[in-house]
Tab-separated table of C-alpha atoms in Angstrom:
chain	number	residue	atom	x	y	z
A	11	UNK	CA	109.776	201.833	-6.183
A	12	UNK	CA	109.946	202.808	-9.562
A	13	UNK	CA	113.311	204.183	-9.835
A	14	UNK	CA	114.242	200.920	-8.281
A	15	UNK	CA	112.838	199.051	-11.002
A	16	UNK	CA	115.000	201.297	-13.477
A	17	UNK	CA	117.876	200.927	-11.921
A	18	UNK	CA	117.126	196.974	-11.788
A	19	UNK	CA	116.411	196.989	-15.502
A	20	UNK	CA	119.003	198.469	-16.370
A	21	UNK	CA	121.408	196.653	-14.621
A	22	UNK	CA	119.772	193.043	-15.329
A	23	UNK	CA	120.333	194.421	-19.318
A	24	UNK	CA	124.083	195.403	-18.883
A	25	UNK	CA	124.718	191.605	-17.080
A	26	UNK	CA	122.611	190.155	-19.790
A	27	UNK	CA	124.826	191.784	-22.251
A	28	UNK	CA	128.002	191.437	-20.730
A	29	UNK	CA	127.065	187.864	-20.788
A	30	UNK	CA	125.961	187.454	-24.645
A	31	UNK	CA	129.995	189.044	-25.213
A	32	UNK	CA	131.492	186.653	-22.674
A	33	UNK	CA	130.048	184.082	-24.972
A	34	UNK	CA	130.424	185.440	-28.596
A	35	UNK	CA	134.339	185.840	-27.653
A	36	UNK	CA	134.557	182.326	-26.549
A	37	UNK	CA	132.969	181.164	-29.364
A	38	UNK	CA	135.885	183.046	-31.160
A	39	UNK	CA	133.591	185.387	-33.039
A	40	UNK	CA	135.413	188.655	-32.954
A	41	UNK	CA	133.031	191.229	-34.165
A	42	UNK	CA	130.235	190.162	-32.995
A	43	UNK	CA	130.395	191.671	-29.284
A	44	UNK	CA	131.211	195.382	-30.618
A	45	UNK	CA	127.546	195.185	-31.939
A	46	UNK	CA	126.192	193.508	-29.399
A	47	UNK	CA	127.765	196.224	-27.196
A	48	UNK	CA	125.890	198.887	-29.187
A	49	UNK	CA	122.486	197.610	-29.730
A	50	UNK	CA	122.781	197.557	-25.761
A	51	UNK	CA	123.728	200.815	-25.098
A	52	UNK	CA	121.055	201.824	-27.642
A	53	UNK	CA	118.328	200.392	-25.497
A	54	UNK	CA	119.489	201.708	-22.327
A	55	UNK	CA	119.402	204.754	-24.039
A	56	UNK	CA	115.929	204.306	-25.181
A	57	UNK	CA	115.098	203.781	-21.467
A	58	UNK	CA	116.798	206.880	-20.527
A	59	UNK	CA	115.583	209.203	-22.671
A	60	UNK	CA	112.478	208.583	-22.132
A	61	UNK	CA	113.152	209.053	-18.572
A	62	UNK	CA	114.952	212.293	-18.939
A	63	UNK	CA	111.983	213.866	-21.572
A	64	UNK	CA	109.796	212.771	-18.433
A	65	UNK	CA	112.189	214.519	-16.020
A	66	UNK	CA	112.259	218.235	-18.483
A	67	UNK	CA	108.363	217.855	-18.525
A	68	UNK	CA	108.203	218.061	-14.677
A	69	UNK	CA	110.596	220.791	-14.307
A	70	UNK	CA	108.523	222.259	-16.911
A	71	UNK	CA	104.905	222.254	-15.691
A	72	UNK	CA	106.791	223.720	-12.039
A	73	UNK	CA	108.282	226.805	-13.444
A	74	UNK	CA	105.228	227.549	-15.876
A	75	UNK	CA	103.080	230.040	-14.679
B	20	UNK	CA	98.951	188.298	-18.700
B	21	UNK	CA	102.207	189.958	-19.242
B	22	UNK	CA	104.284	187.811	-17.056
B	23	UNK	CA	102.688	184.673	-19.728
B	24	UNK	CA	103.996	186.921	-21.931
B	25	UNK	CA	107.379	186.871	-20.986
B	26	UNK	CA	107.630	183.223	-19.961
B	27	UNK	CA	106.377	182.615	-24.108
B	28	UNK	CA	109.051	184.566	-24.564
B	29	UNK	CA	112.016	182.901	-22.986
B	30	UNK	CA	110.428	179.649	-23.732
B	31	UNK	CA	110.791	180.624	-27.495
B	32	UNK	CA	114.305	182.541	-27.685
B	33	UNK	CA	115.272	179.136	-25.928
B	34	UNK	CA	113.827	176.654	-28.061
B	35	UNK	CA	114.915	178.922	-31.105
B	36	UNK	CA	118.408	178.385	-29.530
B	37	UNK	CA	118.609	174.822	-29.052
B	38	UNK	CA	116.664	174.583	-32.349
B	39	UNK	CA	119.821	175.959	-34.192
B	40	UNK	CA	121.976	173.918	-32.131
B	41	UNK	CA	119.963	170.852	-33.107
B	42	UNK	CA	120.399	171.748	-36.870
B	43	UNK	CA	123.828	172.105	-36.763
B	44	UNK	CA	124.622	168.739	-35.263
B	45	UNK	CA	121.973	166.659	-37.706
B	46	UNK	CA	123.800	168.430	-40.724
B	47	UNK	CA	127.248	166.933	-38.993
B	48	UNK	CA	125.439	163.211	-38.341
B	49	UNK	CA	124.101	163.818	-42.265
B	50	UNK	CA	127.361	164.463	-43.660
B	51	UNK	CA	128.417	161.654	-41.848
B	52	UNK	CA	126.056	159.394	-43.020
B	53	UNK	CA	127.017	160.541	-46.516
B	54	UNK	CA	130.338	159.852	-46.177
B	55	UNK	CA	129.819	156.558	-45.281
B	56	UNK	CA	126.913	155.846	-48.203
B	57	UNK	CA	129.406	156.622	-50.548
B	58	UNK	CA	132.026	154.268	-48.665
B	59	UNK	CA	129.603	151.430	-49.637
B	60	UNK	CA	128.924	152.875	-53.055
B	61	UNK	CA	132.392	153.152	-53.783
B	62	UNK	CA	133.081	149.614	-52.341
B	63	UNK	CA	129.894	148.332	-54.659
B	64	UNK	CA	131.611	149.727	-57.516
B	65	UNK	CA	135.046	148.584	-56.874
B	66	UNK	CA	134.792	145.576	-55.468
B	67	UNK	CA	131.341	144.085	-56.546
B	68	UNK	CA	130.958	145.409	-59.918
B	69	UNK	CA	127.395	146.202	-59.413
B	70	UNK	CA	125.841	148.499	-61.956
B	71	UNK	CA	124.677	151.372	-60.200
B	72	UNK	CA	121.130	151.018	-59.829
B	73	UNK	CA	121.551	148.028	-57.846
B	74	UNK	CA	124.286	149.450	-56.017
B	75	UNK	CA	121.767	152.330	-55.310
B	76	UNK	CA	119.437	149.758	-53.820
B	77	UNK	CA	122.135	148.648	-51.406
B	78	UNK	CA	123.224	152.010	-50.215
B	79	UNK	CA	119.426	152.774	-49.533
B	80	UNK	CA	119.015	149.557	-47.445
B	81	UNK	CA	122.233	149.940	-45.454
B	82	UNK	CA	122.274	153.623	-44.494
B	83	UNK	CA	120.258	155.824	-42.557
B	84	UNK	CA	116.894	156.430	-43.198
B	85	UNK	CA	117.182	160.123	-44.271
B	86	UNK	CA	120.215	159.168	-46.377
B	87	UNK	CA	118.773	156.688	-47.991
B	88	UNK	CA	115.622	158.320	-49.301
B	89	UNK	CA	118.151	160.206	-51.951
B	90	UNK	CA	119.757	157.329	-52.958
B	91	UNK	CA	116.568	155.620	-53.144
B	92	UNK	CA	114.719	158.508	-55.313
B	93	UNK	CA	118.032	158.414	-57.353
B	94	UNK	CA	117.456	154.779	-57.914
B	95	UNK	CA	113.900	155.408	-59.382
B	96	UNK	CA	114.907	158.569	-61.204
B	97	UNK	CA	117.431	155.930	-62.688
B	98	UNK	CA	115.192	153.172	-63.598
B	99	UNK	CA	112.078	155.729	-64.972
B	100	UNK	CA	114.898	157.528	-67.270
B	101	UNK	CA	112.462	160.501	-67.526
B	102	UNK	CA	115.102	162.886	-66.797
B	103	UNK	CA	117.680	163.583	-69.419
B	104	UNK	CA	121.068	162.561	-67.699
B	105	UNK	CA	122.594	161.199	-64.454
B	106	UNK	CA	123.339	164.978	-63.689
B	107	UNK	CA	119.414	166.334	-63.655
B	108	UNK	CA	118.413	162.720	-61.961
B	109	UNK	CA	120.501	163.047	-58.876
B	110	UNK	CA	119.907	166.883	-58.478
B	111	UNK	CA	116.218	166.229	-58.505
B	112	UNK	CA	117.079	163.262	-55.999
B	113	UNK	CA	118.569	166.421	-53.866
B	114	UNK	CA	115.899	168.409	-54.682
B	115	UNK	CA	112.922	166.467	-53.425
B	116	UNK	CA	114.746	165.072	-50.145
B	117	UNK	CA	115.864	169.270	-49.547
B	118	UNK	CA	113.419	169.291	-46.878
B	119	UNK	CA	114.471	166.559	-45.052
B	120	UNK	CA	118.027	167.613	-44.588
B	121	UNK	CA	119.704	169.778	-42.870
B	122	UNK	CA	122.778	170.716	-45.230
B	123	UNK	CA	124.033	173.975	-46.669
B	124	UNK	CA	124.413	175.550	-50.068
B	125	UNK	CA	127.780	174.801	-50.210
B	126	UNK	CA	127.132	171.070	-49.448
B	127	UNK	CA	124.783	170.673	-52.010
B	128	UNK	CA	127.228	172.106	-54.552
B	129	UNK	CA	129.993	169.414	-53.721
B	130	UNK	CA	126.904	166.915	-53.860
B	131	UNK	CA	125.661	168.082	-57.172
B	132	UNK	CA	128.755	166.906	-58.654
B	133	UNK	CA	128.387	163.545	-58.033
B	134	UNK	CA	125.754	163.761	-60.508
B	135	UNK	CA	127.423	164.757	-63.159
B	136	UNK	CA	130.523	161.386	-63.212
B	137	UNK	CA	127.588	158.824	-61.883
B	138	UNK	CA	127.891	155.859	-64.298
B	139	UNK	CA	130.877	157.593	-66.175
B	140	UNK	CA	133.265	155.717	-68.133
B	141	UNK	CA	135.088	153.157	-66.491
B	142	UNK	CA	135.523	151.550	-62.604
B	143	UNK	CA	138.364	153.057	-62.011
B	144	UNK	CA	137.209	156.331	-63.302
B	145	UNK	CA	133.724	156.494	-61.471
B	146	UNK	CA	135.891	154.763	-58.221
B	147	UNK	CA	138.604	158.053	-58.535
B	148	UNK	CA	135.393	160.414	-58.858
B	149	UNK	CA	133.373	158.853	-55.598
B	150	UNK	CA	137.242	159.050	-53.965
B	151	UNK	CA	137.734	163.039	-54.469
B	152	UNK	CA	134.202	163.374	-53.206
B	153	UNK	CA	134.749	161.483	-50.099
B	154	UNK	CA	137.546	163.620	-49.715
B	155	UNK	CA	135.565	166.835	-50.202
B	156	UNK	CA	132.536	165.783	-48.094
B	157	UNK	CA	135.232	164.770	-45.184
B	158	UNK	CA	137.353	168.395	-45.310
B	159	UNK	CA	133.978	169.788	-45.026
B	160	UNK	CA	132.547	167.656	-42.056
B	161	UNK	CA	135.202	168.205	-40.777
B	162	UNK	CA	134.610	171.890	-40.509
B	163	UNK	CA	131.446	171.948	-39.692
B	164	UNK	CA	131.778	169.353	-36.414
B	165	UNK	CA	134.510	171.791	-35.536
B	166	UNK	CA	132.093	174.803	-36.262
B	167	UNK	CA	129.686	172.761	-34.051
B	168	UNK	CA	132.207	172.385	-30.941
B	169	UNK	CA	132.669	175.679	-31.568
B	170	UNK	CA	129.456	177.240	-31.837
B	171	UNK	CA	127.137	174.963	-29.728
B	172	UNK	CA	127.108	176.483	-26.453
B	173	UNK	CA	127.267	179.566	-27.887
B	174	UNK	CA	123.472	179.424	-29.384
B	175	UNK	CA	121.987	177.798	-26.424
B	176	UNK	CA	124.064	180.222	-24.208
B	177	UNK	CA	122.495	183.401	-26.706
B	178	UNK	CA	119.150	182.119	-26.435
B	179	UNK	CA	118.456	182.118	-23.241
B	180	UNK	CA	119.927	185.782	-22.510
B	181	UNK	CA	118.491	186.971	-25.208
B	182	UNK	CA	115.311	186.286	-24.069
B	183	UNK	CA	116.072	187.105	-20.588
B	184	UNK	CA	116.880	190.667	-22.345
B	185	UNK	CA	113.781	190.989	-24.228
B	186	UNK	CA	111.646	190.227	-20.794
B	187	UNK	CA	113.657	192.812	-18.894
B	188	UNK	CA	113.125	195.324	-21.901
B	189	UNK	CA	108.931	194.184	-21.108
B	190	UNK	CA	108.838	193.910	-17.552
């Protein structure tokens, strides 16, 4: 149920996103979605990481003896 | 308690969109309403030869009320003659209706100069000086109802999905 969530959040965030640069190029303001692009991947990555450092911990505590 | 959280959230990044929006379109109506005081100011001068406090008066009676609380501090600022010259009385005018408006740095520069060839010389000179800044005020309403076509779905659009984004982030 969790995972689902991530996955979920994740997802809803890159639509948001996508969304926000649909509008910024219709508005005709060029630069704008190349940031917008990278302040998203940034918090996906956030998300991930932390998931991934949660993920090293488990395989961690299993192979220590 | 968190999902109040998030609906305070959206609420705001949505208000703080249409907020924007809203500002945008009462500096258009403003500059619009400026164009057209000085339309009746420049008529006042032309046609009616009305010396300028008076033809303060009637600009403050005829145009809209936000308008017309400059021209109307102008018009006491005119008639106290604390202030040194035309230039400082209309700035302060500006200055002490700031809060009510909605216009830009750049608008207040064209504005300020109005100030400074107020009572100037002769009709024809002070008519010529309220013409070029007709002129200037309409090249740059003119931008900024275009920026406002432009730009107005755009900040209600952000707003929203921006806070949709900040209550998925939470969630």
């Amino acid at each position: 149920m969790v995972d689902m969530m991530l996955i979920l959040k994740i997802a809803g965030i890159g639509f948001v996103l996508w969304a926000i640069e649909e509008i910024l190029n219709q508005a005709g303001i060029k630069n704008a979605p190349k940031y917008v692009g990278i302040v998203g991947t940034v918090i996906i990555l956030l998300i991930v990481v932390q998931q991934v450092a949660l993920f090293f911990e488990t395989v961690q505590t299993m192979f220590a003896f | 308690m968190k999902i109040i959280g998030i609906i305070i959230i959206l609420i705001a990044c949505t208000a703080m969109g249409y907020i924007i929006d809203s500002w945008q379109k009462s500096r258009v109506d403003e500059l619009e309403d400026l164009i057209y005081a000085f339309e009746i100011l420049k008529g006042e001068i032309d046609y009616r030869l009305t010396p300028i406090i008076e033809a303060c008066q009637r600009v403050s009676e005829m145009t809209s009320p936000k308008i017309s609380r400059v021209f109307e501090c102008f018009k006491r600022y005119l008639e106290e003659r604390e202030l040194l010259d035309t230039k400082a009385m209309w700035k302060e005018a500006l200055k002490v209706n700031e809060d009510h408006l909605h216009l830009t740095f750049e608008d207040y520069k064209v504005l300020n100069e109005f100030g400074g060839v107020v009572g100037y010389l002769d009709k024809e000179m002070q008519k010529r000086n309220v013409e070029l800044l007709i002129n200037k005020l309409i090249k740059i309403k003119d931008e900024a109802k275009e920026k406002y076509q432009r730009t107005s779905k755009m900040y209600r659009g952000i707003g929203i999905l921006v806070g949709a984004c900040i209550s998925i982030v939470l969630i």
